[in-house]
Amino acid sequence: MTVRTDLPPDFVWGVSTSAYQIEGRVDLDGGGRSIWDTFAATPGRVRGGVGGEVAADHRRRMVDDVALIASLGVDAYRFSISWPRVQPGGEGPANQRGLDFYDRLVDELLRRGIDPVVTLYHWDLPQELEDRGGWPARETALRFADYAALVADRLGDRVVRWSTVNEPWCSAILGYSAGVHAPGLRDPSAAVAAAHHLLLAHGLGVAALRDAGVTGGVGLTLNPYPVVAAGDRPEDHDAARRVDGIANRLWWDPVFRGTYPDDVRADLAPLGFDDHVGDTDMAVISQPVDALGLNYYRRHHVRHEAGASAENGMWPGSPDVLSVEPPGEHTALGWAVEPDGLTEVLHQAATVAGPVGLFVDENGAAFQDPDRAPVDGVVDDPARVRFLRDHVAATALARTEGVEVRGYFVWSLMDNFEWAEGYESRFGIVHVDFETQQRTLKSSAEWYRELLAGGGAVEAG
Ligand code: IFM
């Protein structure tokens, strides 16, 4: 069955990447080390003991990669800037050679008719700032504003949309409480301090971008999860409420409602959360934005289980939450495939964010064989084609139901460094041979190209 997606002609189709996951070679520009260099070099932290020194070698292959992006027929390319490439020690004047790279990238995209969409912070904090306290320290938010101003000064006339921070939940919780992302701490109090300071960095970053007179829209990118209680006991519903609080409402309520939810504040109070919230912080965090990016991969299904999350550090202030996976198809990372969750999350975001432009900034999946290596020059990845098709349809459904969703970006353009999973989990619609750096379009890339060429008609069902 062919279903018209009913997406308007100005709907933005794109692909997404991030600096640390693809670029490699920070040394070429006199850049500095990030927390991910340190984390990856620590034995046992990243699968296979690998890091981002080379990654997909995009720093050296940028022109060819932009040609590849153009060949897909997308409208926009979302990428992130490496903070340590621009400010090696996390403060002080810009390293012009670092900025030169992004200047060339933006010009190359525009030359090919592709809109540059920039994320300022996608997890690669300069190590020096971590050494001075990292995100649990308020100072880091102030340094972020300086960095944002330097980038805006150089690129502000050409970038079409800016995201201050990407998925701050991951930076705060996975980085400082669960300890599975850099910097690898297991300290729930530090994590909730980091959460507030990442939001403050967003607000200060918005102000810095606007002060610099950027011409593009300004916003942030969150990774909300619809939450399902996997049980009927009152405590199971309370577990779902808590997870919804920390995964979703902790982030979008302050940005769009200017306040932290009372129940979340109460849950986090024993961790000293309130101590970090300064008198004028909420006004800074909640200044108006133009756009909200949403990264959607799956739902959270949770129930009460004594001590479950005290052990894994996933939900600071809520030690008794167990994540369970529903039946049905799962990706290679064990994430349940639930496209209708994307429709749901778009509705939720529209309710909270009001009239700002909503963009699906990331959506995609890691699947195992047969997309691991080309066979006769072909990488056939039918599971990913199905996944993308059903999520595009879910996006279109939300639009039909009245949600002002304005764009959809596939995660990811190409296989890359999937953080703690190393290079094993492949999210790309373009296959990368990490030995030779050869790029090969997967059938999902061909599918996406055809979708765009056809004006957005998807096969659904
Ligand atoms: O690879 C990541 C990306 O950096 C942030 N969003 C989720 C992706 C898949 O895990």
XYZ file of C-alpha atoms and ligand atoms in Angstrom:
471
model
C 0.000 0.000 0.000
C 1.326 3.475 -0.815
C 0.373 6.152 1.657
C 0.866 9.833 0.822
C 2.674 11.318 3.768
C 0.844 14.626 3.368
C 3.976 16.496 4.271
C 4.133 19.975 2.782
C 6.652 20.929 0.065
C 8.689 23.003 2.547
C 9.053 20.012 4.909
C 12.792 19.629 5.652
C 14.338 16.240 4.927
C 17.803 15.700 6.306
C 20.506 13.473 7.691
C 22.323 13.876 11.030
C 25.799 13.238 12.407
C 27.953 14.515 15.263
C 31.569 15.656 15.372
C 33.168 13.103 17.681
C 31.355 10.230 16.016
C 32.640 10.878 12.498
C 35.404 13.465 12.267
C 38.623 11.979 13.677
C 41.912 13.899 13.547
C 41.404 16.779 15.969
C 45.199 17.156 15.861
C 45.035 18.426 12.271
C 43.563 21.683 13.499
C 45.461 22.075 16.729
C 42.388 21.053 18.682
C 42.280 19.681 22.220
C 41.090 16.507 23.889
C 37.540 15.910 24.967
C 36.067 13.816 27.760
C 35.337 11.143 25.162
C 39.041 10.818 24.283
C 39.774 10.237 27.951
C 36.833 7.897 28.491
C 37.588 5.825 25.389
C 41.237 5.485 26.420
C 40.196 4.060 29.791
C 40.209 0.243 29.631
C 36.778 -1.361 29.806
C 34.750 1.753 29.000
C 34.112 1.349 25.263
C 33.412 -1.919 23.492
C 36.556 -3.040 21.679
C 38.686 -0.405 23.447
C 38.289 1.987 20.523
C 37.910 5.777 20.348
C 37.248 8.561 17.890
C 40.836 9.302 16.769
C 40.012 8.311 13.198
C 36.284 7.482 13.275
C 34.928 7.928 9.726
C 37.802 10.284 8.871
C 35.277 12.959 7.926
C 37.675 15.776 8.857
C 39.808 14.813 5.847
C 37.003 13.549 3.606
C 34.532 16.368 4.116
C 34.220 17.473 0.505
C 33.496 13.945 -0.715
C 31.090 13.392 2.168
C 29.145 16.522 1.270
C 28.922 15.229 -2.300
C 27.525 11.997 -0.865
C 24.978 13.931 1.192
C 23.980 15.898 -1.891
C 23.508 12.663 -3.836
C 20.715 11.710 -1.422
C 18.711 14.795 -2.357
C 18.278 16.031 1.214
C 17.383 19.619 2.071
C 19.534 19.905 5.186
C 22.494 18.394 6.986
C 22.628 18.433 10.788
C 26.134 18.190 12.240
C 27.827 19.270 15.444
C 30.828 21.436 16.171
C 33.664 19.994 18.224
C 34.114 22.365 21.147
C 37.760 21.271 21.735
C 38.531 21.881 18.060
C 37.325 25.482 18.470
C 38.603 26.098 22.018
C 41.237 23.447 22.808
C 41.220 24.138 26.539
C 37.557 25.093 26.740
C 38.144 28.811 27.178
C 39.895 31.791 25.640
C 40.115 32.936 22.055
C 39.016 30.741 19.173
C 41.425 28.377 17.505
C 40.885 29.758 14.007
C 42.091 26.581 12.294
C 39.367 24.660 14.066
C 36.719 27.124 12.970
C 38.137 27.146 9.428
C 37.053 23.536 9.017
C 33.438 24.315 9.857
C 33.550 27.441 7.718
C 34.553 25.292 4.746
C 31.914 22.680 5.595
C 29.146 25.294 5.729
C 30.233 26.822 2.434
C 30.473 23.435 0.774
C 26.947 22.566 1.912
C 25.549 25.863 0.672
C 27.361 25.460 -2.635
C 25.424 22.219 -3.042
C 22.120 23.747 -1.974
C 22.014 22.009 1.433
C 21.010 23.925 4.562
C 23.525 23.707 7.428
C 21.913 22.834 10.780
C 24.387 23.132 13.652
C 24.472 21.570 17.105
C 26.908 23.324 19.411
C 27.244 20.602 22.052
C 27.018 16.926 21.184
C 28.858 15.503 24.208
C 32.532 16.280 23.512
C 33.306 18.549 26.479
C 36.915 19.832 26.514
C 38.783 17.698 29.048
C 40.152 20.793 30.823
C 36.614 21.840 31.704
C 35.880 18.393 33.090
C 39.041 18.652 35.161
C 37.597 21.849 36.630
C 34.306 20.198 37.561
C 32.560 19.465 34.251
C 28.805 19.953 33.951
C 28.189 19.630 37.705
C 30.052 22.971 37.955
C 28.096 26.123 37.091
C 31.225 27.598 35.513
C 30.907 25.178 32.573
C 27.624 26.800 31.498
C 29.336 30.194 31.405
C 32.193 28.807 29.330
C 29.633 27.302 26.933
C 28.168 30.754 26.294
C 31.624 32.084 25.349
C 32.136 29.160 22.990
C 28.697 29.688 21.428
C 29.561 33.333 20.766
C 32.812 32.390 19.001
C 31.043 29.939 16.700
C 28.183 32.358 16.053
C 30.635 35.070 15.152
C 32.118 32.887 12.411
C 29.085 30.960 11.103
C 26.112 33.055 12.219
C 25.410 34.511 8.792
C 24.920 31.110 7.113
C 23.613 28.495 9.541
C 19.896 27.917 9.054
C 19.109 26.442 12.475
C 21.053 26.154 15.723
C 20.704 23.643 18.549
C 22.522 24.624 21.707
C 22.725 21.189 23.337
C 21.919 17.706 22.093
C 20.179 15.225 24.420
C 21.249 16.791 27.717
C 19.627 13.831 29.522
C 22.409 11.629 28.140
C 25.176 14.049 29.148
C 23.854 14.421 32.681
C 22.465 10.997 33.524
C 24.492 8.568 31.422
C 27.656 10.607 32.012
C 27.484 11.456 35.707
C 25.096 8.928 37.293
C 24.965 5.720 35.245
C 28.640 6.129 34.343
C 28.263 4.522 30.923
C 29.123 7.676 28.971
C 31.983 10.108 29.491
C 33.120 11.174 32.011
C 31.918 7.898 33.567
C 30.925 9.044 37.054
C 28.413 7.264 39.295
C 27.270 10.182 41.387
C 23.524 10.991 41.244
C 23.995 14.340 42.992
C 26.542 15.384 40.375
C 24.127 14.265 37.644
C 21.274 16.489 38.800
C 23.646 19.448 39.135
C 24.807 18.703 35.578
C 21.186 18.630 34.403
C 20.519 22.147 35.652
C 23.790 23.493 34.298
C 23.181 21.981 30.857
C 19.832 23.773 30.799
C 21.503 26.970 31.959
C 24.088 26.514 29.200
C 21.222 26.223 26.730
C 19.704 29.496 27.935
C 23.007 31.343 28.005
C 23.811 29.885 24.604
C 20.526 31.160 23.140
C 21.366 34.638 24.441
C 24.897 34.454 23.035
C 23.637 33.388 19.610
C 21.031 36.145 19.546
C 23.536 38.767 20.762
C 25.805 37.733 17.916
C 22.931 38.373 15.500
C 22.663 34.906 13.995
C 20.239 34.772 11.110
C 19.040 31.201 11.681
C 16.475 29.825 14.124
C 17.648 28.917 17.617
C 16.617 26.039 19.880
C 17.777 22.802 21.476
C 17.465 19.074 20.826
C 15.973 16.720 23.415
C 15.454 12.952 23.443
C 12.039 12.471 25.020
C 10.654 8.997 25.577
C 6.986 8.146 25.936
C 6.824 6.192 29.180
C 4.640 3.120 29.780
C 3.924 1.572 33.173
C 4.696 -2.138 32.744
C 2.422 -3.182 35.584
C -0.791 -2.152 37.267
C 0.312 -1.611 40.829
C 0.255 2.002 42.044
C 4.034 1.777 42.509
C 4.433 0.782 38.835
C 2.550 3.931 37.821
C 4.705 5.920 40.202
C 7.820 4.463 38.544
C 6.456 5.628 35.175
C 5.728 9.094 36.573
C 9.275 9.354 37.931
C 10.861 8.267 34.659
C 8.664 10.656 32.677
C 9.848 13.318 35.120
C 13.563 12.737 34.652
C 13.542 11.783 30.973
C 11.072 14.370 29.696
C 9.574 16.963 32.006
C 12.897 17.855 33.696
C 13.987 19.224 30.302
C 11.061 20.665 28.434
C 9.128 22.139 31.346
C 11.878 24.629 32.317
C 12.528 25.591 28.683
C 8.887 26.070 27.692
C 7.103 26.657 31.022
C 9.870 28.396 32.950
C 9.660 26.046 35.901
C 10.697 22.603 37.054
C 7.731 20.312 37.787
C 6.967 20.159 41.526
C 7.036 16.361 41.674
C 10.421 16.189 39.895
C 11.819 18.830 42.243
C 10.585 16.789 45.183
C 12.084 13.573 43.798
C 15.446 15.296 43.265
C 15.497 17.377 46.462
C 17.403 14.764 48.514
C 20.184 15.047 45.907
C 20.537 18.783 46.502
C 18.982 19.795 43.187
C 17.454 23.031 44.475
C 20.821 24.294 45.698
C 21.944 24.748 42.089
C 18.990 26.802 40.872
C 19.861 30.490 41.044
C 17.217 33.240 41.294
C 17.365 34.330 37.675
C 18.184 30.958 36.123
C 14.648 30.046 35.102
C 14.248 33.274 33.137
C 17.495 32.530 31.299
C 16.501 28.931 30.576
C 12.993 29.788 29.390
C 13.648 32.614 26.983
C 11.743 32.027 23.762
C 13.216 29.714 21.151
C 12.318 29.135 17.514
C 12.699 25.380 17.345
C 12.658 22.160 19.334
C 14.510 19.144 17.986
C 13.304 15.705 19.067
C 15.420 12.576 18.857
C 13.215 9.520 18.957
C 14.354 5.909 19.117
C 12.008 4.065 21.493
C 9.714 4.187 24.514
C 10.622 3.408 28.127
C 8.596 0.564 29.700
C 9.161 0.543 33.437
C 7.888 -0.971 36.650
C 8.730 -0.862 40.332
C 11.501 -3.176 41.518
C 13.282 -2.483 44.791
C 16.817 -1.208 44.227
C 16.908 -1.832 40.452
C 17.917 1.688 39.448
C 20.051 2.272 42.535
C 22.325 -0.317 40.982
C 22.510 1.063 37.461
C 22.228 4.765 38.287
C 19.716 5.391 35.513
C 17.135 7.400 37.421
C 18.712 9.631 40.100
C 16.413 10.084 43.074
C 14.324 7.081 42.018
C 16.175 3.937 43.067
C 13.364 1.422 42.483
C 12.768 1.507 38.726
C 13.218 -1.507 36.469
C 13.225 -1.151 32.670
C 11.566 -3.983 30.784
C 11.365 -4.575 27.052
C 7.996 -5.234 25.428
C 7.602 -8.151 22.998
C 8.013 -7.571 19.276
C 10.862 -6.487 17.022
C 14.039 -5.092 18.596
C 17.099 -3.410 17.128
C 20.637 -4.708 17.575
C 20.881 -2.617 20.747
C 17.791 -4.360 22.147
C 15.514 -1.341 21.720
C 11.897 -2.214 20.927
C 10.708 -0.876 17.578
C 7.648 1.296 18.299
C 6.993 3.834 15.533
C 3.698 4.960 17.087
C 5.764 6.268 19.993
C 7.079 8.927 17.620
C 3.562 10.155 16.845
C 2.899 10.183 20.589
C 6.033 12.137 21.434
C 5.327 14.712 18.730
C 1.895 15.316 20.251
C 3.402 15.622 23.736
C 6.051 18.061 22.526
C 3.491 20.174 20.666
C 1.428 20.461 23.844
C 4.394 21.636 25.894
C 6.287 23.713 23.337
C 3.354 25.464 21.696
C 3.956 27.177 18.380
C 7.717 26.575 17.998
C 8.896 24.561 15.008
C 9.262 20.874 15.825
C 11.889 18.814 14.028
C 12.604 15.117 14.302
C 16.353 15.733 14.569
C 17.297 12.065 14.867
C 15.586 8.806 14.100
C 17.152 5.563 13.007
C 18.333 2.169 14.145
C 21.313 -0.116 14.528
C 20.745 -3.510 12.990
C 23.110 -6.447 12.730
C 23.660 -8.568 9.614
C 23.288 -8.193 6.731
C 24.311 -4.528 6.832
C 27.761 -5.166 8.304
C 29.653 -5.550 5.043
C 28.942 -5.018 1.362
C 28.267 -8.126 -0.700
C 29.135 -7.487 -4.352
C 29.076 -3.768 -3.618
C 25.594 -3.901 -2.109
C 24.523 -3.528 1.521
C 20.959 -4.708 1.799
C 19.369 -3.550 5.078
C 15.644 -4.260 4.796
C 15.060 -3.958 8.559
C 16.348 -0.380 8.510
C 14.260 0.460 5.430
C 11.179 -0.782 7.263
C 12.144 1.094 10.412
C 12.625 4.402 8.600
C 9.525 3.981 6.461
C 7.327 3.342 9.497
C 8.795 6.269 11.430
C 8.399 8.647 8.498
C 4.779 7.485 8.331
C 4.430 8.098 12.097
C 5.784 11.622 11.603
C 3.374 12.251 8.760
C 0.499 10.964 10.861
C 1.298 13.480 13.603
C 1.329 16.216 10.982
C -2.039 15.050 9.643
C -3.345 15.152 13.206
C -2.339 18.796 13.500
C 1.195 18.754 14.921
C 3.406 21.392 13.268
C 6.334 19.061 12.645
C 8.582 20.714 10.067
C 11.374 18.264 9.365
C 12.752 14.747 9.703
C 16.457 13.855 9.931
C 17.758 10.296 9.686
C 20.302 9.181 12.262
C 22.684 8.643 10.795
C 24.174 9.647 7.482
C 26.866 6.990 7.897
C 28.152 4.320 10.248
C 30.146 5.918 13.044
C 31.486 5.731 16.592
C 28.432 4.721 18.598
C 29.827 5.930 21.938
C 30.202 3.101 24.503
C 29.231 0.599 21.795
C 32.272 1.546 19.693
C 32.011 0.749 15.999
C 29.917 -2.415 16.420
C 26.520 -0.731 16.276
C 25.900 0.615 12.819
C 23.258 3.307 12.492
C 24.263 4.612 9.046
C 22.265 4.568 5.865
C 25.714 4.673 4.289
C 28.035 1.799 5.148
C 31.588 2.699 6.194
C 34.445 0.227 5.960
C 36.548 1.491 8.866
C 39.703 -0.127 7.449
C 39.568 1.561 4.060
C 37.054 4.359 4.799
C 35.140 3.256 1.699
C 31.525 4.514 1.746
C 28.769 2.333 0.223
C 25.106 3.330 0.073
C 22.891 0.830 1.880
C 19.490 0.039 0.447
C 18.073 2.359 3.138
C 19.983 5.258 1.563
C 18.576 4.331 -1.840
C 15.116 4.138 -0.277
C 15.518 7.565 1.344
C 16.709 9.068 -1.930
C 13.667 7.661 -3.732
C 11.353 8.888 -1.000
C 12.681 12.415 -1.349
C 12.684 12.303 -5.133
C 9.064 11.202 -5.023
C 7.991 14.066 -2.769
C 7.493 11.936 0.331
C 5.201 9.038 -0.541
C 5.916 6.119 1.784
C 5.021 2.475 1.558
C 3.394 1.715 4.894
C 1.952 -1.360 6.585
O 24.542 7.944 18.211
C 23.623 8.555 19.046
C 23.657 10.061 18.906
O 24.932 10.555 19.158
C 22.705 10.715 19.860
N 21.389 10.141 19.738
C 21.274 8.716 19.758
C 22.207 8.107 18.738
C 22.066 6.576 18.729
O 22.379 6.042 19.967
